[in-house]
Amino acid sequence: MTTATTPQPPRTAGTKPTSPYQSYVYAYPHKTAYRPLTDRPRLSSLWAAEPKDALSLYLHVPFCEIRCGFCNLFTRIGAPDGLTGAYLDALDRQATAVRAALGEREPVHFATAAFGGGTPTFLTAAELDRLCDIAEHRMGARLGAIPLSVEASPATATADRLEVLAARGTTRLSLGVQSFDDTEARAAVRPQRRADVEAALGRIRDARVPVLNIDLIYGIDGQTEHTWLRSLDAALAWRPEELYLYPLYIRPLTGLGRRTTGPDPAWDAQRLRLYRLGRDHLLAHGYEQQSMRMFRRADAPPQGADDYACQTDGMIGLGCGARSYTAGLHYSFDYAVGMHEIRGIIDDYVARPAADFAHAEYGRRIDTDEARRRHLLQSLLQAEGLDIADYANRFGGRTPRDDFPAELSRFADRGWLQDHGPHAARLRLTPEGLAHSDAIGPELFSPAVRAAMAAYERK
């Protein structure tokens, strides 16, 4: 249910961005920079030298009851009889192969787990129980002892599903609401009624999941400052521990993408105005800003020491839309946005024998330069910024000023970067820099990643 977007190939580094909304950089490099791995490396060799004491586990469920107009996530609408069961069978085969590839010579410990999609709660209660079994019994993740985040939609946040998730140790439930205004929801091609959203929120609170996150979107057609504040206040009435405020993006191959007419400076200005209004409203109501999008209630329970530590590798992704990260390779299955292509990839996934899951097929090699870029951009886009000493420890004593002097100077000249002189301990964005996170991230992409993204053929 997250509103991730496929980044467009970034403009040439050094030119001033014409829009604060270039792309949401939730991972680097993006999947459009991945390519088939002709050598199909064995997972056992990829993971042999990787630390395994604090891995992250992600299980991807590529099904939704509807597809929102803005969505370009890897998901299909509905599932023919038997498909979700066949998908879980394949997920079980993949988990068995991946866990074997991790080996037994050293302890394997998962520090966090998440179920995403798509909409994981598209699965029935019994299927969700099986999904938890795969994470726990096949992979060895102790779900009751580590943070577990699950995404849901209002229509699928039913009492029986929530009961299973709460019993299996879910610590965070993220509900994709997007707007409490029925007219705005329809404009985003998300048919839902506020009454149903409120009922789902009541069921979630009754389930006593420790952290509730509500996703909201600004920039919807017809949305005003008044209606935006009304949605924010409707969300605040539930005192969610977290709120994500997403700018609306319109991307190719999405429902709304068929209506796009090109750059729109007035829309950019509206989104930036609504962002600032929402940010200030949440800060005034006791929330702390963690990133451009993420706000956490000051008294919310922590989600663990590695909460939102996005610089690290050690990600195990299961499912046909999931990624996995080692220090030297990011890999996944094939990627698509179009419905026909997604269905083909899912059908291929469920038909695979266990042996096929022992290899990596699509991905991108991560050299030292890409690792530095990834660490910088994913740290800098967090409100707490980048610890310069930690960067130096990771990268042989070098600092971001050594590796990215031109980029940091540009950001500073635009007023996006706080003091980054030679004695600064951290690199942090200014409030205006955080507001322009979706322009900053793409400017840090490497030339090779830019070229690969530009050459990607959408499907």
Short mmCIF file of C-alpha atoms in Angstrom, two decimals:
data_model
loop_
_atom_site.label_atom_id
_atom_site.label_comp_id
_atom_site.label_asym_id
_atom_site.label_seq_id
_atom_site.Cartn_x
_atom_site.Cartn_y
_atom_site.Cartn_z
CA MET A 1 0.00 0.00 0.00
CA THR A 2 2.97 2.35 0.03
CA THR A 3 2.96 5.01 -2.61
CA ALA A 4 6.41 4.31 -4.02
CA THR A 5 7.13 5.57 -7.49
CA THR A 6 9.36 4.48 -10.31
CA PRO A 7 12.00 7.21 -10.61
CA GLN A 8 12.43 8.76 -14.00
CA PRO A 9 16.03 8.90 -15.22
CA PRO A 10 17.48 11.87 -13.33
CA ARG A 11 18.65 14.93 -15.20
CA THR A 12 22.35 15.48 -15.66
CA ALA A 13 24.11 16.24 -12.39
CA GLY A 14 24.85 19.90 -11.88
CA THR A 15 21.71 21.31 -13.49
CA LYS A 16 19.21 22.92 -11.17
CA PRO A 17 16.09 20.77 -10.77
CA THR A 18 12.95 22.35 -12.20
CA SER A 19 10.70 20.51 -9.74
CA PRO A 20 11.03 19.47 -6.09
CA TYR A 21 9.32 16.22 -7.13
CA GLN A 22 11.78 14.23 -9.24
CA SER A 23 11.29 10.83 -7.62
CA TYR A 24 10.86 9.12 -4.27
CA VAL A 25 14.19 7.37 -3.60
CA TYR A 26 13.15 4.60 -1.23
CA ALA A 27 15.92 2.30 -2.45
CA TYR A 28 19.11 2.72 -4.47
CA PRO A 29 19.76 1.66 -7.15
CA HIS A 30 16.15 1.39 -8.35
CA LYS A 31 14.98 -1.82 -9.99
CA THR A 32 14.94 -0.12 -13.39
CA ALA A 33 18.74 -0.21 -13.17
CA TYR A 34 18.73 -3.99 -12.59
CA ARG A 35 19.55 -6.32 -15.48
CA PRO A 36 19.55 -10.10 -16.05
CA LEU A 37 22.52 -11.77 -14.33
CA THR A 38 23.88 -14.00 -17.04
CA ASP A 39 25.99 -16.00 -14.60
CA ARG A 40 23.02 -16.66 -12.27
CA PRO A 41 25.21 -16.72 -9.13
CA ARG A 42 24.31 -19.19 -6.42
CA LEU A 43 22.86 -17.60 -3.30
CA SER A 44 25.14 -19.74 -1.15
CA SER A 45 28.18 -18.02 -2.66
CA LEU A 46 26.62 -14.54 -2.46
CA TRP A 47 25.85 -14.92 1.24
CA ALA A 48 28.92 -16.92 2.29
CA ALA A 49 30.92 -13.95 3.59
CA GLU A 50 27.99 -11.73 4.62
CA PRO A 51 27.29 -10.96 8.29
CA LYS A 52 24.18 -12.85 9.36
CA ASP A 53 23.70 -11.64 12.92
CA ALA A 54 21.21 -8.82 12.17
CA LEU A 55 19.42 -9.56 8.90
CA SER A 56 16.17 -7.98 7.72
CA LEU A 57 13.41 -10.17 6.31
CA TYR A 58 10.82 -8.95 3.80
CA LEU A 59 7.95 -11.05 2.42
CA HIS A 60 6.15 -9.67 -0.63
CA VAL A 61 2.47 -10.39 -1.37
CA PRO A 62 1.63 -9.11 -4.90
CA PHE A 63 -2.17 -8.92 -4.65
CA CYS A 64 -4.65 -6.08 -4.08
CA GLU A 65 -8.43 -5.88 -4.19
CA ILE A 66 -8.13 -2.76 -6.39
CA ARG A 67 -5.30 -0.84 -7.99
CA CYS A 68 -5.22 2.81 -7.03
CA GLY A 69 -4.84 5.32 -9.84
CA PHE A 70 -1.39 6.43 -8.66
CA CYS A 71 0.00 2.95 -7.94
CA ASN A 72 2.87 1.47 -9.93
CA LEU A 73 3.85 -1.13 -7.38
CA PHE A 74 4.35 -4.74 -8.40
CA THR A 75 0.84 -6.05 -7.73
CA ARG A 76 -2.12 -7.56 -9.55
CA ILE A 77 -5.84 -6.97 -8.99
CA GLY A 78 -7.50 -9.97 -7.42
CA ALA A 79 -6.45 -13.59 -7.72
CA PRO A 80 -8.12 -16.52 -9.50
CA ASP A 81 -9.11 -19.47 -7.33
CA GLY A 82 -6.05 -21.22 -6.03
CA LEU A 83 -3.50 -18.57 -6.98
CA THR A 84 -2.82 -17.26 -3.47
CA GLY A 85 -2.32 -20.81 -2.23
CA ALA A 86 0.02 -21.58 -5.13
CA TYR A 87 1.89 -18.36 -4.42
CA LEU A 88 2.39 -19.34 -0.78
CA ASP A 89 3.57 -22.78 -1.94
CA ALA A 90 6.20 -21.07 -4.10
CA LEU A 91 7.11 -18.70 -1.27
CA ASP A 92 7.63 -21.75 0.95
CA ARG A 93 9.90 -23.35 -1.67
CA GLN A 94 11.86 -20.14 -2.03
CA ALA A 95 12.22 -19.73 1.74
CA THR A 96 13.51 -23.29 2.05
CA ALA A 97 16.11 -22.71 -0.68
CA VAL A 98 17.19 -19.32 0.69
CA ARG A 99 17.51 -20.56 4.26
CA ALA A 100 19.66 -23.46 3.03
CA ALA A 101 21.84 -20.99 1.11
CA LEU A 102 22.50 -19.03 4.31
CA GLY A 103 24.20 -22.12 5.72
CA GLU A 104 24.59 -23.51 9.20
CA ARG A 105 28.22 -22.64 9.96
CA GLU A 106 27.27 -19.48 11.82
CA PRO A 107 24.07 -18.39 13.59
CA VAL A 108 21.47 -16.66 11.42
CA HIS A 109 19.50 -13.98 13.25
CA PHE A 110 16.80 -11.69 11.89
CA ALA A 111 16.54 -8.29 13.60
CA THR A 112 13.42 -7.04 11.76
CA ALA A 113 10.67 -8.41 9.55
CA ALA A 114 8.04 -6.86 7.27
CA PHE A 115 5.19 -8.03 5.06
CA GLY A 116 4.48 -5.72 2.11
CA GLY A 117 3.00 -5.72 -1.32
CA GLY A 118 0.58 -5.25 -2.82
CA THR A 119 -1.58 -5.76 0.23
CA PRO A 120 -0.54 -8.62 2.53
CA THR A 121 -3.97 -8.58 4.16
CA PHE A 122 -5.48 -9.52 0.79
CA LEU A 123 -4.66 -13.02 2.07
CA THR A 124 -7.22 -14.74 4.27
CA ALA A 125 -6.61 -15.12 7.99
CA ALA A 126 -5.49 -18.72 7.49
CA GLU A 127 -3.16 -17.68 4.67
CA LEU A 128 -1.67 -14.92 6.84
CA ASP A 129 -1.02 -17.52 9.51
CA ARG A 130 0.81 -19.59 6.91
CA LEU A 131 2.78 -16.51 5.79
CA CYS A 132 3.92 -16.08 9.39
CA ASP A 133 4.85 -19.77 9.53
CA ILE A 134 7.06 -19.34 6.48
CA ALA A 135 8.84 -16.40 8.11
CA GLU A 136 9.19 -18.13 11.44
CA HIS A 137 9.59 -21.84 10.78
CA ARG A 138 11.25 -21.81 7.35
CA MET A 139 13.45 -18.72 7.78
CA GLY A 140 13.91 -18.78 11.56
CA ALA A 141 12.64 -15.24 12.27
CA ARG A 142 11.34 -14.98 15.85
CA LEU A 143 8.28 -12.90 15.07
CA GLY A 144 7.22 -12.41 18.67
CA ALA A 145 10.65 -11.08 19.62
CA ILE A 146 11.50 -8.67 16.76
CA PRO A 147 9.73 -5.72 15.12
CA LEU A 148 7.21 -6.91 12.51
CA SER A 149 5.55 -4.38 10.20
CA VAL A 150 2.56 -5.27 8.03
CA GLU A 151 0.74 -3.20 5.39
CA ALA A 152 -3.05 -3.25 5.09
CA SER A 153 -5.95 -1.56 3.34
CA PRO A 154 -9.21 -0.53 5.02
CA ALA A 155 -11.25 -3.17 3.20
CA THR A 156 -8.90 -6.03 4.18
CA ALA A 157 -8.21 -4.97 7.79
CA THR A 158 -10.84 -7.39 9.05
CA ALA A 159 -11.10 -8.60 12.63
CA ASP A 160 -10.05 -12.19 11.85
CA ARG A 161 -6.97 -11.09 9.90
CA LEU A 162 -5.96 -8.59 12.58
CA GLU A 163 -6.39 -11.25 15.25
CA VAL A 164 -3.89 -13.48 13.47
CA LEU A 165 -1.40 -10.67 12.94
CA ALA A 166 -1.60 -9.51 16.56
CA ALA A 167 -1.22 -13.07 17.86
CA ARG A 168 1.86 -13.62 15.68
CA GLY A 169 3.64 -10.57 17.07
CA THR A 170 2.90 -7.72 14.66
CA THR A 171 4.30 -4.54 16.20
CA ARG A 172 3.33 -2.08 13.44
CA LEU A 173 0.31 -1.96 11.15
CA SER A 174 0.40 0.53 8.27
CA LEU A 175 -2.98 1.47 6.82
CA GLY A 176 -3.18 3.05 3.38
CA VAL A 177 -5.90 5.66 3.78
CA GLN A 178 -4.57 8.42 1.46
CA SER A 179 -7.57 10.69 2.13
CA PHE A 180 -10.50 10.81 4.54
CA ASP A 181 -12.44 12.78 1.91
CA ASP A 182 -14.55 10.48 -0.25
CA THR A 183 -14.38 12.81 -3.26
CA GLU A 184 -10.57 12.96 -3.09
CA ALA A 185 -10.38 9.19 -2.74
CA ARG A 186 -12.38 8.80 -5.94
CA ALA A 187 -10.14 11.35 -7.68
CA ALA A 188 -7.15 9.16 -6.80
CA VAL A 189 -9.04 6.16 -8.22
CA ARG A 190 -9.31 4.71 -4.75
CA PRO A 191 -13.00 4.02 -4.21
CA GLN A 192 -13.60 3.90 -0.47
CA ARG A 193 -15.94 5.50 2.04
CA ARG A 194 -14.73 7.36 5.10
CA ALA A 195 -17.08 5.32 7.26
CA ASP A 196 -15.30 2.14 6.17
CA VAL A 197 -11.90 3.71 6.88
CA GLU A 198 -12.98 4.74 10.37
CA ALA A 199 -14.35 1.26 11.04
CA ALA A 200 -11.05 -0.31 9.96
CA LEU A 201 -9.11 2.03 12.25
CA GLY A 202 -11.36 1.01 15.13
CA ARG A 203 -10.66 -2.66 14.47
CA ILE A 204 -6.91 -2.01 14.36
CA ARG A 205 -7.00 -0.19 17.68
CA ASP A 206 -9.08 -3.02 19.15
CA ALA A 207 -6.41 -5.48 18.02
CA ARG A 208 -3.87 -3.58 20.16
CA VAL A 209 -1.04 -3.57 17.65
CA PRO A 210 1.52 -1.27 19.35
CA VAL A 211 2.16 1.05 16.39
CA LEU A 212 -0.45 2.30 13.95
CA ASN A 213 0.76 4.14 10.85
CA ILE A 214 -1.61 6.03 8.57
CA ASP A 215 -0.59 6.93 5.00
CA LEU A 216 -1.98 10.16 3.55
CA ILE A 217 -1.42 11.79 0.13
CA TYR A 218 -1.30 15.45 -0.82
CA GLY A 219 -1.65 16.89 -4.31
CA ILE A 220 -4.84 15.03 -5.25
CA ASP A 221 -7.00 16.72 -7.87
CA GLY A 222 -9.47 19.04 -6.13
CA GLN A 223 -7.67 18.92 -2.78
CA THR A 224 -7.41 22.24 -0.93
CA GLU A 225 -5.61 23.40 2.19
CA HIS A 226 -8.90 23.05 4.04
CA THR A 227 -9.59 19.47 2.93
CA TRP A 228 -5.94 18.51 3.55
CA LEU A 229 -6.13 19.78 7.14
CA ARG A 230 -9.43 17.99 7.56
CA SER A 231 -7.83 14.68 6.55
CA LEU A 232 -4.89 15.33 8.88
CA ASP A 233 -7.23 16.05 11.78
CA ALA A 234 -9.28 12.94 11.03
CA ALA A 235 -6.08 10.90 11.22
CA LEU A 236 -4.89 12.68 14.38
CA ALA A 237 -8.16 11.79 16.09
CA TRP A 238 -6.87 8.20 16.20
CA ARG A 239 -3.55 9.31 17.72
CA PRO A 240 -1.50 7.16 15.33
CA GLU A 241 2.03 6.50 16.46
CA GLU A 242 3.22 7.29 12.93
CA LEU A 243 1.99 9.22 9.92
CA TYR A 244 3.42 9.16 6.41
CA LEU A 245 2.64 12.15 4.18
CA TYR A 246 3.23 11.30 0.52
CA PRO A 247 3.20 13.69 -2.43
CA LEU A 248 1.06 12.37 -5.25
CA TYR A 249 3.08 11.23 -8.25
CA ILE A 250 1.63 10.41 -11.65
CA ARG A 251 3.74 7.83 -13.44
CA PRO A 252 3.56 5.98 -16.77
CA LEU A 253 1.48 2.79 -16.97
CA THR A 254 -0.68 3.77 -13.98
CA GLY A 255 -4.38 4.64 -14.03
CA LEU A 256 -3.70 8.34 -13.54
CA GLY A 257 -0.69 8.16 -15.84
CA ARG A 258 -2.98 8.06 -18.86
CA ARG A 259 -4.08 11.61 -17.99
CA THR A 260 -0.69 13.23 -17.53
CA THR A 261 0.18 16.19 -19.74
CA GLY A 262 3.76 16.94 -18.70
CA PRO A 263 5.41 19.25 -16.13
CA ASP A 264 3.06 21.38 -14.07
CA PRO A 265 4.75 24.13 -12.00
CA ALA A 266 1.43 25.11 -10.41
CA TRP A 267 0.94 21.54 -9.17
CA ASP A 268 4.51 21.48 -7.84
CA ALA A 269 3.80 24.69 -5.92
CA GLN A 270 0.56 23.27 -4.54
CA ARG A 271 2.23 20.07 -3.35
CA LEU A 272 5.04 22.00 -1.71
CA ARG A 273 2.52 24.29 0.00
CA LEU A 274 0.48 21.33 1.27
CA TYR A 275 3.63 19.55 2.44
CA ARG A 276 4.68 22.52 4.56
CA LEU A 277 1.17 22.89 5.93
CA GLY A 278 1.03 19.21 6.88
CA ARG A 279 4.53 19.20 8.34
CA ASP A 280 3.85 22.21 10.54
CA HIS A 281 0.48 20.82 11.63
CA LEU A 282 1.99 17.53 12.78
CA LEU A 283 4.92 19.22 14.53
CA ALA A 284 2.42 21.37 16.42
CA HIS A 285 0.56 18.24 17.51
CA GLY A 286 3.49 16.48 19.15
CA TYR A 287 5.00 14.61 16.20
CA GLU A 288 8.68 14.53 15.32
CA GLN A 289 9.85 14.55 11.71
CA GLN A 290 11.97 11.52 10.76
CA SER A 291 12.18 12.23 7.02
CA MET A 292 10.33 14.21 4.38
CA ARG A 293 7.50 11.67 4.56
CA MET A 294 7.63 10.10 7.98
CA PHE A 295 6.42 11.63 11.26
CA ARG A 296 6.42 9.82 14.61
CA ARG A 297 4.52 10.73 17.73
CA ALA A 298 7.02 11.84 20.36
CA ASP A 299 5.82 9.26 22.90
CA ALA A 300 5.50 6.36 20.44
CA PRO A 301 7.19 3.08 21.40
CA PRO A 302 10.49 2.45 19.61
CA GLN A 303 10.63 -0.18 16.91
CA GLY A 304 14.12 -1.43 17.73
CA ALA A 305 17.71 -0.27 17.48
CA ASP A 306 17.81 -0.66 13.70
CA ASP A 307 14.50 1.12 13.12
CA TYR A 308 14.70 2.94 9.75
CA ALA A 309 18.42 2.14 9.40
CA CYS A 310 18.28 2.04 5.63
CA GLN A 311 22.01 2.22 4.97
CA THR A 312 22.68 -1.39 5.89
CA ASP A 313 22.76 -4.44 3.63
CA GLY A 314 21.69 -7.86 4.85
CA MET A 315 18.16 -7.78 3.42
CA ILE A 316 16.49 -11.08 2.56
CA GLY A 317 13.49 -10.58 0.28
CA LEU A 318 11.07 -13.41 -0.47
CA GLY A 319 8.38 -13.21 -3.13
CA CYS A 320 8.42 -12.24 -6.80
CA GLY A 321 8.45 -8.49 -6.11
CA ALA A 322 11.01 -8.47 -3.29
CA ARG A 323 14.63 -7.36 -3.39
CA SER A 324 17.58 -8.80 -1.52
CA TYR A 325 20.73 -6.87 -0.64
CA THR A 326 24.23 -8.13 -0.08
CA ALA A 327 27.25 -5.85 0.10
CA GLY A 328 28.20 -6.63 -3.49
CA LEU A 329 24.90 -7.37 -5.24
CA HIS A 330 21.29 -6.24 -5.08
CA TYR A 331 19.00 -8.79 -6.72
CA SER A 332 15.36 -9.68 -7.33
CA PHE A 333 13.10 -11.20 -9.96
CA ASP A 334 11.99 -9.39 -13.11
CA TYR A 335 10.17 -6.08 -12.68
CA ALA A 336 7.07 -4.67 -14.40
CA VAL A 337 4.23 -2.20 -13.88
CA GLY A 338 1.79 -3.24 -16.61
CA MET A 339 -0.91 -5.70 -15.53
CA HIS A 340 -0.30 -8.27 -18.28
CA GLU A 341 3.44 -8.39 -17.58
CA ILE A 342 2.95 -8.61 -13.80
CA ARG A 343 0.60 -11.56 -14.21
CA GLY A 344 3.17 -13.32 -16.36
CA ILE A 345 5.91 -12.82 -13.77
CA ILE A 346 3.66 -14.11 -10.97
CA ASP A 347 2.65 -17.14 -13.05
CA ASP A 348 6.33 -17.87 -13.72
CA TYR A 349 7.13 -17.52 -10.02
CA VAL A 350 4.47 -19.96 -8.81
CA ALA A 351 5.55 -22.56 -11.39
CA ARG A 352 9.23 -22.55 -10.38
CA PRO A 353 10.79 -25.67 -8.87
CA ALA A 354 12.75 -25.31 -5.65
CA ALA A 355 16.11 -25.49 -7.45
CA ASP A 356 15.39 -22.26 -9.34
CA PHE A 357 15.28 -20.31 -6.09
CA ALA A 358 18.91 -21.12 -5.27
CA HIS A 359 20.17 -18.56 -7.81
CA ALA A 360 19.97 -14.79 -8.34
CA GLU A 361 18.57 -13.83 -11.74
CA TYR A 362 18.15 -10.03 -11.95
CA GLY A 363 20.21 -7.46 -10.13
CA ARG A 364 22.95 -4.88 -10.04
CA ARG A 365 26.50 -5.15 -8.77
CA ILE A 366 27.39 -2.65 -6.04
CA ASP A 367 30.95 -1.34 -6.19
CA THR A 368 32.54 0.99 -3.65
CA ASP A 369 31.35 4.14 -5.39
CA GLU A 370 27.75 2.91 -5.47
CA ALA A 371 27.97 1.86 -1.83
CA ARG A 372 29.14 5.35 -0.87
CA ARG A 373 26.36 6.97 -2.87
CA ARG A 374 23.76 4.71 -1.35
CA HIS A 375 24.97 5.38 2.17
CA LEU A 376 25.07 9.13 1.61
CA LEU A 377 21.69 9.56 -0.02
CA GLN A 378 19.80 7.19 2.27
CA SER A 379 21.35 8.77 5.37
CA LEU A 380 21.04 12.35 4.18
CA LEU A 381 17.33 11.93 3.42
CA GLN A 382 16.68 11.10 7.07
CA ALA A 383 16.14 14.04 9.43
CA GLU A 384 18.99 12.94 11.70
CA GLY A 385 21.37 13.01 8.76
CA LEU A 386 24.66 11.24 8.24
CA ASP A 387 27.26 10.51 10.92
CA ILE A 388 30.55 11.51 9.29
CA ALA A 389 32.67 9.32 11.57
CA ASP A 390 30.53 6.29 10.72
CA TYR A 391 30.94 7.04 7.01
CA ALA A 392 34.73 7.27 7.48
CA ASN A 393 34.80 3.96 9.35
CA ARG A 394 32.88 2.26 6.55
CA PHE A 395 34.87 3.72 3.68
CA GLY A 396 38.51 3.72 4.62
CA GLY A 397 38.75 7.06 6.40
CA ARG A 398 37.21 9.10 3.59
CA THR A 399 34.44 11.61 4.24
CA PRO A 400 31.45 12.67 2.13
CA ARG A 401 33.27 15.94 1.45
CA ASP A 402 36.11 13.92 -0.11
CA ASP A 403 33.78 11.85 -2.29
CA PHE A 404 30.97 14.25 -3.22
CA PRO A 405 32.29 17.83 -2.98
CA ALA A 406 30.38 19.17 -5.99
CA GLU A 407 27.03 17.72 -4.95
CA LEU A 408 27.33 18.91 -1.35
CA SER A 409 28.34 22.38 -2.49
CA ARG A 410 25.30 22.59 -4.75
CA PHE A 411 22.98 21.55 -1.94
CA ALA A 412 24.57 24.07 0.41
CA ASP A 413 24.31 26.85 -2.18
CA ARG A 414 20.59 26.15 -2.52
CA GLY A 415 20.09 26.36 1.25
CA TRP A 416 19.36 22.67 1.54
CA LEU A 417 22.32 21.66 3.71
CA GLN A 418 23.20 22.70 7.24
CA ASP A 419 26.78 23.63 8.14
CA HIS A 420 29.01 20.96 6.61
CA GLY A 421 32.40 22.47 7.35
CA PRO A 422 35.48 20.38 8.15
CA HIS A 423 34.61 20.13 11.86
CA ALA A 424 30.96 19.16 11.49
CA ALA A 425 30.10 15.79 13.05
CA ARG A 426 26.97 15.18 10.93
CA LEU A 427 25.58 16.12 7.56
CA ARG A 428 21.97 17.25 7.88
CA LEU A 429 19.45 18.77 5.56
CA THR A 430 17.81 22.04 6.49
CA PRO A 431 14.00 22.05 6.75
CA GLU A 432 13.93 23.33 3.17
CA GLY A 433 16.36 20.59 2.18
CA LEU A 434 14.05 17.93 3.63
CA ALA A 435 11.22 19.49 1.65
CA HIS A 436 13.30 18.93 -1.50
CA SER A 437 14.33 15.34 -0.69
CA ASP A 438 12.81 14.09 -3.93
CA ALA A 439 15.16 16.37 -5.88
CA ILE A 440 18.24 15.70 -3.74
CA GLY A 441 18.14 11.91 -3.96
CA PRO A 442 18.18 11.66 -7.77
CA GLU A 443 21.07 14.15 -8.00
CA LEU A 444 23.22 11.61 -6.17
CA PHE A 445 22.62 8.80 -8.66
CA SER A 446 25.78 7.65 -10.43
CA PRO A 447 26.20 8.14 -14.19
CA ALA A 448 26.05 4.38 -14.69
CA VAL A 449 22.75 4.08 -12.83
CA ARG A 450 21.36 7.07 -14.75
CA ALA A 451 22.26 5.38 -18.03
CA ALA A 452 20.74 2.06 -17.00
CA MET A 453 17.51 3.72 -15.90
CA ALA A 454 17.32 5.71 -19.13
CA ALA A 455 17.77 2.51 -21.17
CA TYR A 456 15.12 0.57 -19.25
CA GLU A 457 12.13 -0.44 -21.36
CA ARG A 458 8.92 0.02 -19.40
CA LYS A 459 6.58 -2.93 -19.33
#
